[in-house]
Structures are given as C-alpha cells and as structure tokens.
Amino acid sequence: MEVKFMIKSQKVRLYPNRHMKENLDKLCDYRRFCWNHGLAIWNDMYDLYTIDSTSPRPSAYAVRNELVANKADWQYNLSARTLQLAIADLGKAWKNFLTKAKPDWGKPTFKSKRAPRQGFKTDRAKVVNGKLRLDRPCGAKYWYDIRISKNIDLFGTLRITNIYREDDKYWANFFFDVNLKSKIKTGNNSAVDVNVGHFNYTNGIIRTLPKQLDDLYQQIRFYQKKLAHKRIVNGRKATKSNSYRAMKIKLRNNYHKVAYIQHDLVHKFTTKLVTDYDKIVIEDLSVKDMKMSHVASKGLHRSMFGYFRQLLSYKCRWYGKELILADKYYPSTQRCSKCQHIKTGNDKLTLQGNTNHKTRHNEYVCYNCGLVLDRDKNAVANLLDLI
C-alpha cells in the first residue's frame, strides 16, 4: 500500500483569558502592520523595476531584509516569526498574481483594521497537556498556555499554526505533515453530474441544499432587509450603532451555520466517493461563464460546485484515486447515452426543458432512438463513457 506525504489541518476554538487576549490582539495588529508595510515597499520596488529593468527585482527576501533593517524599538517586543511569515505569505500572493495560469487571482491588497477577521501565523506553537503554547513576546508580563475546545490528534509534525479572531472569538488552525496510506482499490468507477441543489452520481442523489437550510436562509433575508433599511434611514451613522453591529453578527452567524452544514455534506460525500470508487469523472465547469437569471445564479452559488471539486481533487491525490475531468464542451446533457445522438438547434435541452417538444426540465427524450430517461441519469451515463 502506497504511503504519501501530505498536509492536514485541524481547527479548534481557543479560550484565552483577558491578559492573553490583549497579547493575541497585539500580534494580530502586528501581522497586519507587517503585511501593509511590506506591500507598500513591494509596490515601490515593483514600480521602479517596471520603469528601470536594471533596478533590483522585488522579492520576499528583499522586502523582508528591508523591514528587518528598519525595525522600530517597539517591534522587538513582538514575535519575529510573525513578520517572517507575513512577508512569506505576501511573496506567495505576488507569485500567484504574476502566474498566467491563475488569471482570476487578484493583486495583493492592504489589510484593514475594520475587517471582521484578524489573525497571525506562527511556526513555533506547541500543544502541551492539551493546551496551546506560544512563544512569550519580550516584555509580556502575563503569558499562559491557552485552553482549547477539544483534544488535538497529533498524527503528524505540527508545522504552521494560524490563529485568528472573529466576532470576539478566537480560533486556531493547526497544519500537520502526515503520512497517508492509499485506500484499498475496489475496481468500481463513478461519475458525478453537478446540478443546482443536488449532485447525481452512479449510486443516487446527494442534496446540497437540504430543507434544514430553508429557515436559515429566511433569517438571512430578514437580517439583510433590516440592515439595508437601517442604512437607508440613518445613512453612515447606521453602521456605528450597537443594534446594527449586533444584527450584523447574527447575520454572519447564520452564514457560518449554513457553511458548516454544507461543508459537512460535501466532505462526507467526497470521502464516500474516494472510498468506494477508483476512478471518478466530473465536469470541468466554468461557473463564471454560465448565463443565468439572478434567481438561478444564487442557487448556483449556494450549490458549491467549486468547493466540491477542490475537496475531491485533493482527496483523490491523498488516497491514490484517479479524478477525470470531462471537457467543458462535452455534451453530457445533450448526448443520448444509448445511441450517442447529440441534440442540436431547436432540439436542445435547456433549464426549462424543451418548449418545442413540450418536454419537462428533468426529462431526456431521444428523437433518434426513442429513449426516455431522467436527464441527470443520462448525463451520469455519458460521463461514465469517458473512463
């Protein structure tokens, strides 16, 4: 059985006391300061390099040395690793921006102190007796191990710890280097046809928008309307009121609940796929190019196509399974799985079905061989033909 070297993460909630909160907040602010200061230096170096090619090319190494050489006295009281890792992440962001293979990746921007999420990274964290231990900054009078919400499975080497604050709650993501064993080969293959609200595969249907989310989305709409009304009536003053902030936190909490439910569904489904099947076929969809009404596009966004593909991709690499991407122009919906006839022109299926032949949106009727089948099952059968 093949063993692979991978990175896995665990997320826990932190329960720091009052003194630790003050120190963690200082590190969060210091991370933002290092990022913004480093980005300003990088922009200046980049502008100078584009004007004069003989000037030194900007890099994380050059920006880091500039920041270290010009450290203020107060910076020596804070962790040096916060600065190092902030500039390392800045270098990765610039590298992704300049990579032509990632055209949708945006240019690095300055961090705002008003952002709801603030955090920092460290590679010197330890888990001791079920608590998180960080390096003591110089000059810190009160420094303790931080209680965490659950026991950490130390199944690998702890590399990076990402600590952040959101809605006055503190969280930590632990990243471990682990050795993963490939899953047992089953000899079975499957295909997944992604749709708004559900995924169809060889063995059934998985709902990505279950009924339990309806109440949450109703609350989200209610809070959105209330917040919009406050902004219209009170203008800029609305965002500074305590009631506005409290309602915004409730809205954000509902979004978190929706995300937790959907992420749990997609994680369980992708794990089932890589456990039960050796080869899996999915469509290479370009979601941004899909032309839909504002109602359908909202359902498309909530169906988490990109997140599903992301999870399935890395889990197939983890466990030695093969992921096959169908070409974005492959006619899985228009092609007959029995006779391979492809619908064209006025015979094409749309989201509403086919008005000329009076067929429903979930019905596939082949006008060549007479096959009548559910359109999603037909699409799954066509994707399976690519194996």
mmCIF file of C-alpha atoms in Angstrom:
data_model
loop_
_atom_site.group_PDB
_atom_site.id
_atom_site.type_symbol
_atom_site.label_atom_id
_atom_site.label_comp_id
_atom_site.label_asym_id
_atom_site.label_seq_id
_atom_site.Cartn_x
_atom_site.Cartn_y
_atom_site.Cartn_z
ATOM 1 C CA MET A 1 0.000 0.000 0.000
ATOM 2 C CA GLU A 2 1.478 3.345 -1.094
ATOM 3 C CA VAL A 3 2.203 5.972 1.581
ATOM 4 C CA LYS A 4 2.099 9.672 0.649
ATOM 5 C CA PHE A 5 3.355 12.760 2.426
ATOM 6 C CA MET A 6 0.530 15.327 2.763
ATOM 7 C CA ILE A 7 -0.659 18.289 4.844
ATOM 8 C CA LYS A 8 -3.776 18.024 7.001
ATOM 9 C CA SER A 9 -5.342 20.630 9.250
ATOM 10 C CA GLN A 10 -7.440 20.749 12.415
ATOM 11 C CA LYS A 11 -9.487 23.700 13.602
ATOM 12 C CA VAL A 12 -10.206 24.378 17.283
ATOM 13 C CA ARG A 13 -11.583 27.228 19.316
ATOM 14 C CA LEU A 14 -9.339 28.986 21.808
ATOM 15 C CA TYR A 15 -10.358 30.241 25.256
ATOM 16 C CA PRO A 16 -7.727 32.824 26.258
ATOM 17 C CA ASN A 17 -8.052 34.867 29.452
ATOM 18 C CA ARG A 18 -8.107 38.673 29.497
ATOM 19 C CA HIS A 19 -4.325 39.054 29.543
ATOM 20 C CA MET A 20 -3.803 36.602 26.694
ATOM 21 C CA LYS A 21 -6.462 38.336 24.592
ATOM 22 C CA GLU A 22 -4.535 41.586 24.841
ATOM 23 C CA ASN A 23 -1.335 39.909 23.676
ATOM 24 C CA LEU A 24 -3.043 37.990 20.875
ATOM 25 C CA ASP A 25 -4.659 41.204 19.648
ATOM 26 C CA LYS A 26 -1.223 42.865 19.562
ATOM 27 C CA LEU A 27 0.119 40.027 17.410
ATOM 28 C CA CYS A 28 -2.881 40.309 15.076
ATOM 29 C CA ASP A 29 -2.226 44.040 14.702
ATOM 30 C CA TYR A 30 1.491 43.399 14.168
ATOM 31 C CA ARG A 31 0.753 40.896 11.395
ATOM 32 C CA ARG A 32 -1.433 43.483 9.642
ATOM 33 C CA PHE A 33 1.278 46.147 10.085
ATOM 34 C CA CYS A 34 3.961 43.886 8.586
ATOM 35 C CA TRP A 35 1.741 42.953 5.640
ATOM 36 C CA ASN A 36 0.779 46.544 4.822
ATOM 37 C CA HIS A 37 4.289 47.932 5.300
ATOM 38 C CA GLY A 38 5.771 45.097 3.248
ATOM 39 C CA LEU A 39 3.187 45.565 0.490
ATOM 40 C CA ALA A 40 3.983 49.290 0.278
ATOM 41 C CA ILE A 41 7.708 48.518 -0.101
ATOM 42 C CA TRP A 42 6.959 45.791 -2.664
ATOM 43 C CA ASN A 43 4.777 48.162 -4.725
ATOM 44 C CA ASP A 44 7.534 50.790 -4.753
ATOM 45 C CA MET A 45 10.150 48.230 -5.798
ATOM 46 C CA TYR A 46 7.835 46.819 -8.465
ATOM 47 C CA ASP A 47 7.091 50.265 -9.941
ATOM 48 C CA LEU A 48 10.785 51.085 -10.005
ATOM 49 C CA TYR A 49 11.588 47.745 -11.651
ATOM 50 C CA THR A 50 8.996 48.265 -14.413
ATOM 51 C CA ILE A 51 10.470 51.699 -15.183
ATOM 52 C CA ASP A 52 14.122 50.666 -14.982
ATOM 53 C CA SER A 53 14.883 46.998 -15.577
ATOM 54 C CA THR A 54 18.359 47.427 -14.066
ATOM 55 C CA SER A 55 16.790 48.036 -10.648
ATOM 56 C CA PRO A 56 16.572 45.060 -8.287
ATOM 57 C CA ARG A 57 13.531 42.880 -8.826
ATOM 58 C CA PRO A 58 11.164 42.786 -5.827
ATOM 59 C CA SER A 59 11.132 39.574 -3.819
ATOM 60 C CA ALA A 60 10.078 38.355 -0.405
ATOM 61 C CA TYR A 61 13.751 38.131 0.584
ATOM 62 C CA ALA A 62 14.464 41.777 -0.334
ATOM 63 C CA VAL A 63 11.292 43.108 1.321
ATOM 64 C CA ARG A 64 11.934 41.118 4.495
ATOM 65 C CA ASN A 65 15.501 42.429 4.759
ATOM 66 C CA GLU A 66 14.227 45.979 4.302
ATOM 67 C CA LEU A 67 11.689 45.573 7.099
ATOM 68 C CA VAL A 68 14.182 43.925 9.465
ATOM 69 C CA ALA A 69 16.819 46.586 8.818
ATOM 70 C CA ASN A 70 14.383 49.381 9.656
ATOM 71 C CA LYS A 71 12.722 47.868 12.719
ATOM 72 C CA ALA A 72 11.397 50.286 15.326
ATOM 73 C CA ASP A 73 12.120 49.740 19.015
ATOM 74 C CA TRP A 74 8.566 48.594 19.789
ATOM 75 C CA GLN A 75 8.809 45.814 17.193
ATOM 76 C CA TYR A 76 11.474 43.986 19.200
ATOM 77 C CA ASN A 77 8.844 43.273 21.868
ATOM 78 C CA LEU A 78 6.806 41.179 19.412
ATOM 79 C CA SER A 79 7.431 37.836 17.728
ATOM 80 C CA ALA A 80 9.881 37.976 14.817
ATOM 81 C CA ARG A 81 8.192 34.944 13.259
ATOM 82 C CA THR A 82 5.044 36.988 12.723
ATOM 83 C CA LEU A 83 6.976 39.328 10.437
ATOM 84 C CA GLN A 84 8.782 36.496 8.642
ATOM 85 C CA LEU A 85 5.603 34.523 7.880
ATOM 86 C CA ALA A 86 3.623 37.629 6.883
ATOM 87 C CA ILE A 87 6.207 38.522 4.220
ATOM 88 C CA ALA A 88 6.405 34.875 3.104
ATOM 89 C CA ASP A 89 2.632 34.894 2.516
ATOM 90 C CA LEU A 90 2.940 38.226 0.706
ATOM 91 C CA GLY A 91 5.518 36.668 -1.610
ATOM 92 C CA LYS A 92 3.161 33.772 -2.376
ATOM 93 C CA ALA A 93 0.343 36.231 -3.117
ATOM 94 C CA TRP A 94 2.520 38.138 -5.591
ATOM 95 C CA LYS A 95 3.681 34.902 -7.194
ATOM 96 C CA ASN A 96 0.090 33.795 -7.742
ATOM 97 C CA PHE A 97 -0.812 37.209 -9.149
ATOM 98 C CA LEU A 98 2.017 37.039 -11.706
ATOM 99 C CA THR A 99 1.255 33.441 -12.729
ATOM 100 C CA LYS A 100 -0.607 33.353 -16.035
ATOM 101 C CA ALA A 101 -2.186 30.016 -15.123
ATOM 102 C CA LYS A 102 -4.230 31.832 -12.460
ATOM 103 C CA PRO A 103 -5.866 34.734 -14.333
ATOM 104 C CA ASP A 104 -8.599 35.234 -11.723
ATOM 105 C CA TRP A 105 -6.140 35.690 -8.854
ATOM 106 C CA GLY A 106 -6.218 39.296 -7.666
ATOM 107 C CA LYS A 107 -3.366 41.638 -6.861
ATOM 108 C CA PRO A 108 -2.422 41.713 -3.131
ATOM 109 C CA THR A 109 -4.288 44.451 -1.272
ATOM 110 C CA PHE A 110 -3.788 46.261 2.018
ATOM 111 C CA LYS A 111 -5.400 44.767 5.137
ATOM 112 C CA SER A 112 -7.986 46.816 7.007
ATOM 113 C CA LYS A 113 -8.239 47.042 10.782
ATOM 114 C CA ARG A 114 -12.028 47.110 10.315
ATOM 115 C CA ALA A 115 -12.065 43.646 8.717
ATOM 116 C CA PRO A 116 -14.120 41.204 10.844
ATOM 117 C CA ARG A 117 -11.299 38.673 10.791
ATOM 118 C CA GLN A 118 -7.821 39.444 12.145
ATOM 119 C CA GLY A 119 -5.060 36.932 12.705
ATOM 120 C CA PHE A 120 -1.406 35.915 12.570
ATOM 121 C CA LYS A 121 0.711 32.823 11.921
ATOM 122 C CA THR A 122 3.480 31.131 13.825
ATOM 123 C CA ASP A 123 5.631 28.047 13.292
ATOM 124 C CA ARG A 124 6.750 27.844 16.935
ATOM 125 C CA ALA A 125 3.461 26.799 18.528
ATOM 126 C CA LYS A 126 3.221 23.614 20.598
ATOM 127 C CA VAL A 127 0.405 21.574 22.108
ATOM 128 C CA VAL A 128 1.357 20.783 25.709
ATOM 129 C CA ASN A 129 -1.002 18.920 28.065
ATOM 130 C CA GLY A 130 -3.976 19.702 25.835
ATOM 131 C CA LYS A 131 -3.225 23.435 25.700
ATOM 132 C CA LEU A 132 -1.718 25.743 23.080
ATOM 133 C CA ARG A 133 1.703 27.142 23.986
ATOM 134 C CA LEU A 134 3.141 30.137 22.117
ATOM 135 C CA ASP A 135 6.484 31.896 22.439
ATOM 136 C CA ARG A 136 6.441 34.651 25.030
ATOM 137 C CA PRO A 137 6.967 38.077 23.416
ATOM 138 C CA CYS A 138 9.602 40.283 25.001
ATOM 139 C CA GLY A 139 8.110 42.442 27.725
ATOM 140 C CA ALA A 140 4.887 40.424 28.132
ATOM 141 C CA LYS A 141 4.029 40.297 31.841
ATOM 142 C CA TYR A 142 1.201 37.768 31.665
ATOM 143 C CA TRP A 143 1.702 34.776 29.407
ATOM 144 C CA TYR A 144 -0.078 31.437 29.761
ATOM 145 C CA ASP A 145 -0.900 28.296 27.830
ATOM 146 C CA ILE A 146 -4.286 28.725 26.122
ATOM 147 C CA ARG A 147 -7.131 26.295 26.714
ATOM 148 C CA ILE A 148 -8.589 24.779 23.531
ATOM 149 C CA SER A 149 -12.023 23.348 22.746
ATOM 150 C CA LYS A 150 -11.013 19.742 22.055
ATOM 151 C CA ASN A 151 -8.094 17.357 22.128
ATOM 152 C CA ILE A 152 -5.755 17.574 19.156
ATOM 153 C CA ASP A 153 -4.909 14.389 17.269
ATOM 154 C CA LEU A 154 -1.116 14.642 16.993
ATOM 155 C CA PHE A 155 -0.976 12.392 13.909
ATOM 156 C CA GLY A 156 1.968 14.234 12.352
ATOM 157 C CA THR A 157 4.501 17.029 12.711
ATOM 158 C CA LEU A 158 2.995 20.399 13.571
ATOM 159 C CA ARG A 159 4.303 22.971 11.085
ATOM 160 C CA ILE A 160 2.208 26.149 10.974
ATOM 161 C CA THR A 161 -0.472 27.427 13.344
ATOM 162 C CA ASN A 162 -2.892 30.059 12.088
ATOM 163 C CA ILE A 163 -4.551 31.988 14.946
ATOM 164 C CA TYR A 164 -7.338 34.466 14.240
ATOM 165 C CA ARG A 165 -10.091 36.465 15.922
ATOM 166 C CA GLU A 166 -13.621 36.769 14.540
ATOM 167 C CA ASP A 167 -16.701 38.141 16.366
ATOM 168 C CA ASP A 168 -14.669 38.331 19.596
ATOM 169 C CA LYS A 169 -13.965 34.595 19.367
ATOM 170 C CA TYR A 170 -10.505 33.127 18.913
ATOM 171 C CA TRP A 171 -9.687 30.163 16.685
ATOM 172 C CA ALA A 172 -6.612 28.183 15.682
ATOM 173 C CA ASN A 173 -5.879 26.090 12.592
ATOM 174 C CA PHE A 174 -3.130 23.508 13.063
ATOM 175 C CA PHE A 175 -1.347 22.262 9.938
ATOM 176 C CA PHE A 176 0.355 18.870 10.229
ATOM 177 C CA ASP A 177 2.709 16.993 7.921
ATOM 178 C CA VAL A 178 1.299 13.460 7.815
ATOM 179 C CA ASN A 179 1.854 10.187 6.003
ATOM 180 C CA LEU A 180 -1.381 8.963 4.404
ATOM 181 C CA LYS A 181 -1.956 5.460 3.126
ATOM 182 C CA SER A 182 -3.765 4.918 -0.175
ATOM 183 C CA LYS A 183 -7.228 3.430 0.146
ATOM 184 C CA ILE A 184 -7.939 -0.108 -0.968
ATOM 185 C CA LYS A 185 -8.771 -0.495 -4.659
ATOM 186 C CA THR A 186 -12.403 -1.501 -5.239
ATOM 187 C CA GLY A 187 -12.467 -1.848 -9.031
ATOM 188 C CA ASN A 188 -15.570 0.386 -9.226
ATOM 189 C CA ASN A 189 -15.965 3.615 -11.177
ATOM 190 C CA SER A 190 -18.389 6.503 -10.816
ATOM 191 C CA ALA A 191 -19.388 9.800 -12.408
ATOM 192 C CA VAL A 192 -20.878 12.895 -10.774
ATOM 193 C CA ASP A 193 -23.235 15.293 -12.524
ATOM 194 C CA VAL A 194 -23.418 18.527 -10.531
ATOM 195 C CA ASN A 195 -26.706 20.427 -10.515
ATOM 196 C CA VAL A 196 -28.217 23.345 -8.656
ATOM 197 C CA GLY A 197 -29.183 21.941 -5.270
ATOM 198 C CA HIS A 198 -28.042 18.345 -5.768
ATOM 199 C CA PHE A 199 -25.314 16.046 -7.085
ATOM 200 C CA ASN A 200 -26.228 12.965 -9.116
ATOM 201 C CA TYR A 201 -23.845 10.038 -9.173
ATOM 202 C CA THR A 202 -23.881 6.344 -10.015
ATOM 203 C CA ASN A 203 -25.486 5.285 -6.761
ATOM 204 C CA GLY A 204 -28.068 8.025 -6.154
ATOM 205 C CA ILE A 205 -28.521 11.723 -5.298
ATOM 206 C CA ILE A 206 -26.891 13.953 -2.686
ATOM 207 C CA ARG A 207 -28.770 17.122 -1.707
ATOM 208 C CA THR A 208 -26.501 20.149 -1.266
ATOM 209 C CA LEU A 209 -29.398 22.417 -0.268
ATOM 210 C CA PRO A 210 -31.342 20.342 2.287
ATOM 211 C CA LYS A 211 -34.623 21.584 3.755
ATOM 212 C CA GLN A 212 -32.985 22.395 7.082
ATOM 213 C CA LEU A 213 -31.329 25.380 5.365
ATOM 214 C CA ASP A 214 -34.670 26.996 4.450
ATOM 215 C CA ASP A 215 -35.192 28.506 7.916
ATOM 216 C CA LEU A 216 -31.639 29.809 7.997
ATOM 217 C CA TYR A 217 -31.998 31.472 4.588
ATOM 218 C CA GLN A 218 -35.263 33.078 5.702
ATOM 219 C CA GLN A 219 -33.474 34.547 8.724
ATOM 220 C CA ILE A 220 -30.657 35.724 6.459
ATOM 221 C CA ARG A 221 -33.118 37.547 4.192
ATOM 222 C CA PHE A 222 -34.784 39.123 7.253
ATOM 223 C CA TYR A 223 -31.495 40.422 8.664
ATOM 224 C CA GLN A 224 -30.357 41.677 5.252
ATOM 225 C CA LYS A 225 -33.559 43.693 4.824
ATOM 226 C CA LYS A 226 -33.288 45.122 8.333
ATOM 227 C CA LEU A 227 -29.687 46.175 7.816
ATOM 228 C CA ALA A 228 -30.458 47.711 4.429
ATOM 229 C CA HIS A 229 -33.378 49.641 5.950
ATOM 230 C CA LYS A 230 -31.142 50.987 8.724
ATOM 231 C CA ARG A 231 -28.588 52.174 6.168
ATOM 232 C CA ILE A 232 -31.261 53.925 4.090
ATOM 233 C CA VAL A 233 -32.858 55.676 7.077
ATOM 234 C CA ASN A 234 -29.745 56.592 9.081
ATOM 235 C CA GLY A 235 -27.055 56.740 6.392
ATOM 236 C CA ARG A 236 -23.466 56.373 7.553
ATOM 237 C CA LYS A 237 -24.441 56.678 11.186
ATOM 238 C CA ALA A 238 -26.305 53.352 10.984
ATOM 239 C CA THR A 239 -23.140 51.249 10.837
ATOM 240 C CA LYS A 240 -21.841 52.788 14.066
ATOM 241 C CA SER A 241 -24.852 51.869 16.207
ATOM 242 C CA ASN A 242 -24.758 48.910 18.597
ATOM 243 C CA SER A 243 -28.012 47.462 17.239
ATOM 244 C CA TYR A 244 -26.592 47.442 13.697
ATOM 245 C CA ARG A 245 -23.426 45.662 14.808
ATOM 246 C CA ALA A 246 -25.392 43.122 16.844
ATOM 247 C CA MET A 247 -27.658 42.313 13.894
ATOM 248 C CA LYS A 248 -24.658 42.050 11.575
ATOM 249 C CA ILE A 249 -23.121 39.487 13.925
ATOM 250 C CA LYS A 250 -26.385 37.481 13.872
ATOM 251 C CA LEU A 251 -26.341 37.572 10.071
ATOM 252 C CA ARG A 252 -22.738 36.388 9.991
ATOM 253 C CA ASN A 253 -23.507 33.581 12.454
ATOM 254 C CA ASN A 254 -26.306 32.328 10.216
ATOM 255 C CA TYR A 255 -23.955 32.301 7.247
ATOM 256 C CA HIS A 256 -21.497 30.284 9.348
ATOM 257 C CA LYS A 257 -24.214 27.753 10.234
ATOM 258 C CA VAL A 258 -25.107 27.331 6.556
ATOM 259 C CA ALA A 259 -21.440 26.869 5.666
ATOM 260 C CA TYR A 260 -20.912 24.269 8.424
ATOM 261 C CA ILE A 261 -23.916 22.212 7.262
ATOM 262 C CA GLN A 262 -22.946 22.304 3.583
ATOM 263 C CA HIS A 263 -19.252 21.695 4.214
ATOM 264 C CA ASP A 264 -20.146 18.658 6.307
ATOM 265 C CA LEU A 265 -22.321 17.268 3.494
ATOM 266 C CA VAL A 266 -19.685 17.797 0.811
ATOM 267 C CA HIS A 267 -16.893 16.380 2.980
ATOM 268 C CA LYS A 268 -18.860 13.203 3.704
ATOM 269 C CA PHE A 269 -19.857 12.798 0.051
ATOM 270 C CA THR A 270 -16.320 13.246 -1.313
ATOM 271 C CA THR A 271 -14.923 10.854 1.301
ATOM 272 C CA LYS A 272 -17.528 8.265 0.265
ATOM 273 C CA LEU A 273 -16.553 8.685 -3.390
ATOM 274 C CA VAL A 274 -12.822 8.145 -2.845
ATOM 275 C CA THR A 275 -13.570 5.186 -0.554
ATOM 276 C CA ASP A 276 -15.996 3.342 -2.846
ATOM 277 C CA TYR A 277 -14.594 4.143 -6.303
ATOM 278 C CA ASP A 278 -11.201 4.072 -8.011
ATOM 279 C CA LYS A 279 -11.988 6.395 -10.946
ATOM 280 C CA ILE A 280 -14.331 9.367 -10.706
ATOM 281 C CA VAL A 281 -15.475 11.569 -13.595
ATOM 282 C CA ILE A 282 -16.757 15.118 -13.112
ATOM 283 C CA GLU A 283 -17.426 18.022 -15.450
ATOM 284 C CA ASP A 284 -14.910 20.828 -15.884
ATOM 285 C CA LEU A 285 -17.485 23.590 -15.484
ATOM 286 C CA SER A 286 -16.770 27.283 -15.989
ATOM 287 C CA VAL A 287 -19.259 28.681 -13.485
ATOM 288 C CA LYS A 288 -18.402 32.317 -14.210
ATOM 289 C CA ASP A 289 -19.380 31.912 -17.858
ATOM 290 C CA MET A 290 -22.824 30.471 -17.098
ATOM 291 C CA LYS A 291 -25.553 32.931 -18.066
ATOM 292 C CA MET A 292 -28.482 32.681 -15.668
ATOM 293 C CA SER A 293 -31.087 34.863 -14.043
ATOM 294 C CA HIS A 294 -30.317 36.375 -10.634
ATOM 295 C CA VAL A 295 -32.525 33.723 -9.012
ATOM 296 C CA ALA A 296 -30.794 30.768 -10.670
ATOM 297 C CA SER A 297 -27.338 32.253 -10.145
ATOM 298 C CA LYS A 298 -27.988 32.462 -6.394
ATOM 299 C CA GLY A 299 -28.810 28.752 -6.318
ATOM 300 C CA LEU A 300 -25.718 28.087 -8.427
ATOM 301 C CA HIS A 301 -23.545 29.928 -5.919
ATOM 302 C CA ARG A 302 -25.085 28.058 -2.996
ATOM 303 C CA SER A 303 -24.547 24.669 -4.652
ATOM 304 C CA MET A 304 -20.773 24.881 -4.029
ATOM 305 C CA PHE A 305 -19.507 23.464 -7.339
ATOM 306 C CA GLY A 306 -16.010 24.870 -6.844
ATOM 307 C CA TYR A 307 -15.728 23.658 -3.247
ATOM 308 C CA PHE A 308 -16.817 20.149 -4.279
ATOM 309 C CA ARG A 309 -14.167 19.977 -6.993
ATOM 310 C CA GLN A 310 -11.488 21.325 -4.628
ATOM 311 C CA LEU A 311 -12.193 18.681 -1.968
ATOM 312 C CA LEU A 312 -12.485 15.831 -4.437
ATOM 313 C CA SER A 313 -9.223 16.825 -6.159
ATOM 314 C CA TYR A 314 -7.029 16.754 -3.074
ATOM 315 C CA LYS A 315 -8.712 13.667 -1.598
ATOM 316 C CA CYS A 316 -8.040 11.742 -4.817
ATOM 317 C CA ARG A 317 -4.373 12.751 -4.551
ATOM 318 C CA TRP A 318 -4.332 11.792 -0.867
ATOM 319 C CA TYR A 319 -5.738 8.303 -1.292
ATOM 320 C CA GLY A 320 -4.378 7.296 -4.699
ATOM 321 C CA LYS A 321 -7.624 7.550 -6.679
ATOM 322 C CA GLU A 322 -7.982 8.937 -10.224
ATOM 323 C CA LEU A 323 -10.043 12.043 -10.979
ATOM 324 C CA ILE A 324 -11.052 12.529 -14.624
ATOM 325 C CA LEU A 325 -12.242 15.941 -15.814
ATOM 326 C CA ALA A 326 -14.635 15.965 -18.759
ATOM 327 C CA ASP A 327 -14.028 18.758 -21.248
ATOM 328 C CA LYS A 328 -16.158 21.837 -20.547
ATOM 329 C CA TYR A 329 -17.720 21.449 -24.016
ATOM 330 C CA TYR A 330 -18.520 17.753 -23.606
ATOM 331 C CA PRO A 331 -22.300 17.423 -24.291
ATOM 332 C CA SER A 332 -23.173 15.233 -21.312
ATOM 333 C CA THR A 333 -26.714 16.657 -21.136
ATOM 334 C CA GLN A 334 -27.463 16.768 -24.887
ATOM 335 C CA ARG A 335 -25.981 13.356 -25.776
ATOM 336 C CA CYS A 336 -28.040 10.167 -25.756
ATOM 337 C CA SER A 337 -26.368 7.539 -23.583
ATOM 338 C CA LYS A 338 -27.852 4.735 -25.711
ATOM 339 C CA CYS A 339 -27.280 5.735 -29.344
ATOM 340 C CA GLN A 340 -24.864 8.691 -28.810
ATOM 341 C CA HIS A 341 -27.087 11.068 -30.786
ATOM 342 C CA ILE A 342 -26.446 14.720 -29.797
ATOM 343 C CA LYS A 343 -29.286 17.221 -29.700
ATOM 344 C CA THR A 344 -28.714 20.414 -31.686
ATOM 345 C CA GLY A 345 -30.652 23.517 -32.632
ATOM 346 C CA ASN A 346 -34.281 23.579 -31.506
ATOM 347 C CA ASP A 347 -33.995 20.059 -30.066
ATOM 348 C CA LYS A 348 -31.572 21.157 -27.318
ATOM 349 C CA LEU A 349 -32.481 20.804 -23.666
ATOM 350 C CA THR A 350 -32.497 23.961 -21.536
ATOM 351 C CA LEU A 351 -33.095 24.620 -17.841
ATOM 352 C CA GLN A 352 -36.821 24.716 -18.636
ATOM 353 C CA GLY A 353 -36.747 21.597 -20.826
ATOM 354 C CA ASN A 354 -37.713 21.878 -24.490
ATOM 355 C CA THR A 355 -40.726 24.025 -25.351
ATOM 356 C CA ASN A 356 -40.880 22.834 -28.982
ATOM 357 C CA HIS A 357 -41.320 19.197 -27.965
ATOM 358 C CA LYS A 358 -43.063 20.031 -24.674
ATOM 359 C CA THR A 359 -40.637 18.036 -22.518
ATOM 360 C CA ARG A 360 -40.014 18.822 -18.861
ATOM 361 C CA HIS A 361 -36.772 20.187 -17.438
ATOM 362 C CA ASN A 362 -35.792 16.837 -15.842
ATOM 363 C CA GLU A 363 -36.745 14.660 -18.825
ATOM 364 C CA TYR A 364 -34.485 13.478 -21.617
ATOM 365 C CA VAL A 365 -36.192 12.167 -24.776
ATOM 366 C CA CYS A 366 -34.049 10.993 -27.683
ATOM 367 C CA TYR A 367 -35.726 11.717 -31.010
ATOM 368 C CA ASN A 368 -33.383 9.276 -32.769
ATOM 369 C CA CYS A 369 -33.856 6.014 -30.811
ATOM 370 C CA GLY A 370 -36.835 6.926 -28.604
ATOM 371 C CA LEU A 371 -35.001 6.636 -25.257
ATOM 372 C CA VAL A 372 -36.844 8.312 -22.354
ATOM 373 C CA LEU A 373 -34.712 8.861 -19.275
ATOM 374 C CA ASP A 374 -34.119 11.277 -16.428
ATOM 375 C CA ARG A 375 -31.738 13.931 -17.773
ATOM 376 C CA ASP A 376 -29.387 13.681 -14.797
ATOM 377 C CA LYS A 377 -29.106 9.902 -15.037
ATOM 378 C CA ASN A 378 -28.431 10.290 -18.752
ATOM 379 C CA ALA A 379 -25.664 12.782 -18.018
ATOM 380 C CA VAL A 380 -24.063 10.436 -15.464
ATOM 381 C CA ALA A 381 -24.121 7.591 -18.014
ATOM 382 C CA ASN A 382 -22.445 9.810 -20.619
ATOM 383 C CA LEU A 383 -19.726 10.854 -18.180
ATOM 384 C CA LEU A 384 -19.065 7.199 -17.326
ATOM 385 C CA ASP A 385 -18.298 6.568 -21.006
ATOM 386 C CA LEU A 386 -15.155 8.683 -20.618
ATOM 387 C CA ILE A 387 -13.489 6.077 -18.394
#
